[in-house]
PDB file of C-alpha atoms in Angstrom:
ATOM      1  CA  UNK A   1     -18.596   2.401 -23.273  1.00 85.00           C
ATOM      2  CA  UNK A   2     -14.998   0.985 -22.591  1.00 94.00           C
ATOM      3  CA  UNK A   3     -11.708   1.961 -22.711  1.00 97.00           C
ATOM      4  CA  UNK A   4     -10.347   4.745 -25.851  1.00 98.00           C
ATOM      5  CA  UNK A   5      -7.850   6.622 -26.508  1.00 98.00           C
ATOM      6  CA  UNK A   6      -8.409  10.172 -27.818  1.00 98.00           C
ATOM      7  CA  UNK A   7      -5.259  11.113 -30.025  1.00 97.00           C
ATOM      8  CA  UNK A   8      -4.792  14.659 -30.745  1.00 96.00           C
ATOM      9  CA  UNK A   9      -2.474  17.553 -32.183  1.00 93.00           C
ATOM     10  CA  UNK A  10      -0.476  19.008 -29.594  1.00 91.00           C
ATOM     11  CA  UNK A  11       0.088  22.869 -29.922  1.00 88.00           C
ATOM     12  CA  UNK A  12      -0.762  24.303 -26.522  1.00 88.00           C
ATOM     13  CA  UNK A  13      -0.297  23.543 -22.707  1.00 86.00           C
ATOM     14  CA  UNK A  14      -3.824  24.484 -22.566  1.00 89.00           C
ATOM     15  CA  UNK A  15      -4.630  21.386 -25.006  1.00 92.00           C
ATOM     16  CA  UNK A  16      -5.324  18.824 -21.884  1.00 92.00           C
ATOM     17  CA  UNK A  17      -7.885  21.256 -20.649  1.00 91.00           C
ATOM     18  CA  UNK A  18      -9.733  21.861 -23.774  1.00 94.00           C
ATOM     19  CA  UNK A  19      -9.804  18.015 -24.551  1.00 95.00           C
ATOM     20  CA  UNK A  20     -11.143  17.324 -20.839  1.00 93.00           C
ATOM     21  CA  UNK A  21     -13.946  20.195 -21.369  1.00 93.00           C
ATOM     22  CA  UNK A  22     -14.795  18.845 -24.895  1.00 95.00           C
ATOM     23  CA  UNK A  23     -14.960  15.356 -23.937  1.00 94.00           C
ATOM     24  CA  UNK A  24     -18.677  14.142 -22.499  1.00 92.00           C
ATOM     25  CA  UNK A  25     -16.276  11.229 -20.602  1.00 93.00           C
ATOM     26  CA  UNK A  26     -13.705  12.187 -18.083  1.00 93.00           C
ATOM     27  CA  UNK A  27     -10.500  11.577 -19.338  1.00 96.00           C
ATOM     28  CA  UNK A  28      -7.341  10.525 -18.088  1.00 96.00           C
ATOM     29  CA  UNK A  29      -3.831  11.651 -18.902  1.00 94.00           C
ATOM     30  CA  UNK A  30      -0.350  10.883 -19.357  1.00 91.00           C
ATOM     31  CA  UNK A  31       1.948  14.029 -18.239  1.00 89.00           C
ATOM     32  CA  UNK A  32       5.478  14.569 -18.230  1.00 87.00           C
ATOM     33  CA  UNK A  33       7.114  13.625 -15.036  1.00 91.00           C
ATOM     34  CA  UNK A  34       8.630  17.044 -14.353  1.00 90.00           C
ATOM     35  CA  UNK A  35       5.035  18.576 -13.771  1.00 89.00           C
ATOM     36  CA  UNK A  36       4.802  16.305 -11.022  1.00 93.00           C
ATOM     37  CA  UNK A  37       7.849  17.464  -8.886  1.00 93.00           C
ATOM     38  CA  UNK A  38       6.122  20.496  -6.679  1.00 92.00           C
ATOM     39  CA  UNK A  39       3.889  18.355  -4.304  1.00 93.00           C
ATOM     40  CA  UNK A  40       0.861  20.696  -4.464  1.00 94.00           C
ATOM     41  CA  UNK A  41       0.404  20.790  -8.372  1.00 92.00           C
ATOM     42  CA  UNK A  42       0.894  17.022  -8.635  1.00 93.00           C
ATOM     43  CA  UNK A  43      -1.606  16.684  -6.111  1.00 94.00           C
ATOM     44  CA  UNK A  44      -3.651  19.171  -8.583  1.00 92.00           C
ATOM     45  CA  UNK A  45      -2.825  17.144 -11.548  1.00 91.00           C
ATOM     46  CA  UNK A  46      -3.502  13.325  -9.820  1.00 92.00           C
ATOM     47  CA  UNK A  47      -6.926  14.679  -9.052  1.00 91.00           C
ATOM     48  CA  UNK A  48      -7.363  15.432 -12.625  1.00 90.00           C
ATOM     49  CA  UNK A  49      -6.481  11.814 -13.613  1.00 92.00           C
ATOM     50  CA  UNK A  50      -3.306  12.859 -14.690  1.00 92.00           C
ATOM     51  CA  UNK A  51      -0.142  10.399 -14.038  1.00 94.00           C
ATOM     52  CA  UNK A  52       3.506  11.032 -14.764  1.00 91.00           C
ATOM     53  CA  UNK A  53       5.827   9.382 -17.643  1.00 90.00           C
ATOM     54  CA  UNK A  54       9.136  10.041 -18.231  1.00 88.00           C
ATOM     55  CA  UNK A  55       9.490  11.003 -21.966  1.00 76.00           C
ATOM     56  CA  UNK A  56      13.316  10.599 -22.707  1.00 72.00           C
ATOM     57  CA  UNK A  57      13.298   6.674 -22.653  1.00 73.00           C
ATOM     58  CA  UNK A  58      10.581   3.637 -22.919  1.00 78.00           C
ATOM     59  CA  UNK A  59       8.752   4.472 -19.415  1.00 82.00           C
ATOM     60  CA  UNK A  60       7.332   0.551 -18.436  1.00 91.00           C
ATOM     61  CA  UNK A  61       5.531   1.831 -15.384  1.00 93.00           C
ATOM     62  CA  UNK A  62       3.802   4.748 -17.248  1.00 92.00           C
ATOM     63  CA  UNK A  63       2.800   2.279 -19.901  1.00 93.00           C
ATOM     64  CA  UNK A  64       1.374  -0.473 -17.451  1.00 96.00           C
ATOM     65  CA  UNK A  65      -0.432   2.531 -15.907  1.00 96.00           C
ATOM     66  CA  UNK A  66      -1.899   3.560 -19.040  1.00 96.00           C
ATOM     67  CA  UNK A  67      -2.631   0.069 -20.013  1.00 97.00           C
ATOM     68  CA  UNK A  68      -4.281  -0.450 -16.552  1.00 97.00           C
ATOM     69  CA  UNK A  69      -6.534   2.344 -16.766  1.00 97.00           C
ATOM     70  CA  UNK A  70      -7.960   1.557 -20.232  1.00 98.00           C
ATOM     71  CA  UNK A  71      -8.652  -1.913 -19.557  1.00 97.00           C
ATOM     72  CA  UNK A  72     -10.806  -0.536 -16.469  1.00 97.00           C
ATOM     73  CA  UNK A  73     -12.922   1.497 -19.089  1.00 97.00           C
ATOM     74  CA  UNK A  74     -10.891   4.771 -19.028  1.00 97.00           C
ATOM     75  CA  UNK A  75     -10.760   7.412 -21.630  1.00 97.00           C
ATOM     76  CA  UNK A  76      -7.041   8.217 -21.888  1.00 97.00           C
ATOM     77  CA  UNK A  77      -5.526  11.431 -23.968  1.00 96.00           C
ATOM     78  CA  UNK A  78      -2.526  10.562 -25.822  1.00 94.00           C
ATOM     79  CA  UNK A  79      -0.563  13.085 -28.100  1.00 92.00           C
ATOM     80  CA  UNK A  80       1.100  11.044 -30.756  1.00 91.00           C
ATOM     81  CA  UNK A  81       4.159  14.079 -31.334  1.00 88.00           C
ATOM     82  CA  UNK A  82       4.689  12.978 -27.712  1.00 79.00           C
ATOM     83  CA  UNK A  83       5.213  16.942 -27.073  1.00 75.00           C
ATOM     84  CA  UNK A  84       4.053  20.457 -28.387  1.00 70.00           C
ATOM     85  CA  UNK A  85       4.406  21.296 -32.038  1.00 77.00           C
ATOM     86  CA  UNK A  86       3.697  24.240 -34.124  1.00 69.00           C
ATOM     87  CA  UNK A  87       0.809  23.755 -36.183  1.00 66.00           C
ATOM     88  CA  UNK A  88       1.924  22.779 -39.677  1.00 57.00           C
ATOM     89  CA  UNK A  89       5.062  21.646 -38.805  1.00 56.00           C
ATOM     90  CA  UNK A  90       6.272  18.274 -39.323  1.00 62.00           C
ATOM     91  CA  UNK A  91       7.218  16.248 -36.024  1.00 70.00           C
ATOM     92  CA  UNK A  92       8.049  12.938 -35.711  1.00 83.00           C
ATOM     93  CA  UNK A  93       5.221  10.635 -34.261  1.00 87.00           C
ATOM     94  CA  UNK A  94       6.150   8.365 -31.440  1.00 88.00           C
ATOM     95  CA  UNK A  95       4.814   4.711 -31.308  1.00 89.00           C
ATOM     96  CA  UNK A  96       2.831   4.583 -28.033  1.00 92.00           C
ATOM     97  CA  UNK A  97      -0.688   5.315 -29.423  1.00 95.00           C
ATOM     98  CA  UNK A  98       0.171   1.893 -31.419  1.00 95.00           C
ATOM     99  CA  UNK A  99       1.219   0.026 -28.456  1.00 95.00           C
ATOM    100  CA  UNK A 100      -1.228   1.051 -26.215  1.00 96.00           C
ATOM    101  CA  UNK A 101      -3.912   0.451 -28.634  1.00 97.00           C
ATOM    102  CA  UNK A 102      -2.888  -3.099 -29.172  1.00 96.00           C
ATOM    103  CA  UNK A 103      -1.738  -4.056 -25.422  1.00 96.00           C
ATOM    104  CA  UNK A 104      -4.855  -2.602 -23.994  1.00 97.00           C
ATOM    105  CA  UNK A 105      -7.074  -3.721 -27.144  1.00 97.00           C
ATOM    106  CA  UNK A 106      -8.927  -0.480 -27.377  1.00 98.00           C
ATOM    107  CA  UNK A 107      -9.726   1.882 -30.156  1.00 98.00           C
ATOM    108  CA  UNK A 108      -8.292   5.328 -30.873  1.00 98.00           C
ATOM    109  CA  UNK A 109     -10.210   8.562 -31.669  1.00 98.00           C
ATOM    110  CA  UNK A 110      -8.417  11.083 -33.408  1.00 98.00           C
ATOM    111  CA  UNK A 111      -8.882  14.640 -32.381  1.00 97.00           C
ATOM    112  CA  UNK A 112      -7.952  18.064 -33.755  1.00 95.00           C
ATOM    113  CA  UNK A 113      -7.590  21.140 -31.981  1.00 94.00           C
ATOM    114  CA  UNK A 114      -7.780  24.451 -33.145  1.00 93.00           C
ATOM    115  CA  UNK A 115      -7.345  27.753 -32.000  1.00 90.00           C
ATOM    116  CA  UNK A 116      -5.306  26.565 -29.080  1.00 89.00           C
ATOM    117  CA  UNK A 117      -2.148  27.793 -30.365  1.00 88.00           C
ATOM    118  CA  UNK A 118      -3.254  31.329 -30.853  1.00 87.00           C
ATOM    119  CA  UNK A 119      -4.614  31.217 -27.279  1.00 91.00           C
ATOM    120  CA  UNK A 120      -1.625  30.050 -25.511  1.00 88.00           C
ATOM    121  CA  UNK A 121       1.453  29.672 -28.166  1.00 79.00           C
ATOM    122  CA  UNK A 122       4.299  27.670 -27.180  1.00 79.00           C
ATOM    123  CA  UNK A 123       6.316  29.600 -24.911  1.00 81.00           C
ATOM    124  CA  UNK A 124       3.959  32.178 -24.293  1.00 83.00           C
ATOM    125  CA  UNK A 125       2.923  33.321 -20.283  1.00 85.00           C
ATOM    126  CA  UNK A 126      -0.056  35.159 -21.431  1.00 87.00           C
ATOM    127  CA  UNK A 127      -3.389  34.215 -22.603  1.00 89.00           C
ATOM    128  CA  UNK A 128      -5.146  35.591 -25.817  1.00 90.00           C
ATOM    129  CA  UNK A 129      -8.800  35.638 -26.682  1.00 89.00           C
ATOM    130  CA  UNK A 130      -9.284  33.341 -29.947  1.00 90.00           C
ATOM    131  CA  UNK A 131     -12.212  30.983 -30.964  1.00 93.00           C
ATOM    132  CA  UNK A 132     -11.520  27.461 -29.779  1.00 94.00           C
ATOM    133  CA  UNK A 133     -12.808  24.181 -31.813  1.00 95.00           C
ATOM    134  CA  UNK A 134     -12.301  20.479 -30.967  1.00 96.00           C
ATOM    135  CA  UNK A 135     -13.363  18.099 -34.115  1.00 96.00           C
ATOM    136  CA  UNK A 136     -13.765  14.386 -33.057  1.00 97.00           C
ATOM    137  CA  UNK A 137     -13.137  11.671 -35.602  1.00 97.00           C
ATOM    138  CA  UNK A 138     -14.344   8.115 -35.962  1.00 97.00           C
ATOM    139  CA  UNK A 139     -12.780   5.269 -33.433  1.00 97.00           C
ATOM    140  CA  UNK A 140     -10.236   3.085 -35.183  1.00 98.00           C
ATOM    141  CA  UNK A 141      -9.150  -0.011 -34.131  1.00 97.00           C
ATOM    142  CA  UNK A 142      -5.443  -1.324 -35.005  1.00 95.00           C
ATOM    143  CA  UNK A 143      -4.746  -3.854 -37.176  1.00 93.00           C
ATOM    144  CA  UNK A 144      -2.672  -6.559 -35.534  1.00 89.00           C
ATOM    145  CA  UNK A 145      -0.534  -6.787 -38.592  1.00 93.00           C
ATOM    146  CA  UNK A 146       0.474  -2.953 -38.638  1.00 94.00           C
ATOM    147  CA  UNK A 147       3.699  -1.948 -36.287  1.00 96.00           C
ATOM    148  CA  UNK A 148       3.015   0.503 -33.655  1.00 96.00           C
ATOM    149  CA  UNK A 149       4.745   2.975 -35.377  1.00 95.00           C
ATOM    150  CA  UNK A 150       3.103   2.709 -38.884  1.00 96.00           C
ATOM    151  CA  UNK A 151      -0.179   2.484 -36.789  1.00 96.00           C
ATOM    152  CA  UNK A 152       0.819   6.016 -35.098  1.00 95.00           C
ATOM    153  CA  UNK A 153       1.404   7.445 -38.269  1.00 94.00           C
ATOM    154  CA  UNK A 154      -1.710   6.596 -39.674  1.00 96.00           C
ATOM    155  CA  UNK A 155      -3.305   8.037 -36.468  1.00 96.00           C
ATOM    156  CA  UNK A 156      -1.505  11.399 -36.682  1.00 94.00           C
ATOM    157  CA  UNK A 157      -2.671  11.918 -40.102  1.00 93.00           C
ATOM    158  CA  UNK A 158      -6.238  11.167 -39.625  1.00 96.00           C
ATOM    159  CA  UNK A 159      -5.931  14.015 -36.949  1.00 94.00           C
ATOM    160  CA  UNK A 160      -4.282  16.402 -39.579  1.00 92.00           C
ATOM    161  CA  UNK A 161      -7.104  15.178 -42.163  1.00 94.00           C
ATOM    162  CA  UNK A 162      -9.840  16.435 -39.548  1.00 95.00           C
ATOM    163  CA  UNK A 163      -8.361  19.669 -39.985  1.00 88.00           C
ATOM    164  CA  UNK A 164      -8.183  19.660 -43.419  1.00 81.00           C
ATOM    165  CA  UNK A 165     -11.920  18.190 -43.739  1.00 65.00           C
ATOM    166  CA  UNK A 166     -12.921  21.376 -42.006  1.00 61.00           C
ATOM    167  CA  UNK A 167     -11.185  23.925 -44.676  1.00 59.00           C
ATOM    168  CA  UNK A 168     -12.997  21.669 -47.451  1.00 53.00           C
TER     169      UNK A 168
END
């Protein structure tokens, strides 16, 4: 019940679809603004509860929209890296997960998607058959004493740990 952030690894353009199909609740998505430049596709994305955000700087309107949706009880998918990255590669984490969690007063559920990087790797134009698996972690509330970035790094480590736990 209530708003929450679903924070996941991001290795493929299929990740939002995979998360949406794996979660019992309808999810909202922050999507890069460039995906909304064609009206028909923008309408399609909006019908899936996606909204545009500008990635190159702090997009105040995008942040406000995300907080509004979270406070209205929606689930919101956020990729802490802000973009697709290859599995097992170090990528800088963005502070947005912490900012949104604290401002909307919602918990964060880490999730790990396994196999999407095989089905549709970054740069690929064709889909391959592979087994997909999504692992959800426990809901984590931000400690107000933590910085946004430290919390985002902690959440990303929890996402990575979900993958390591499955290999144990």
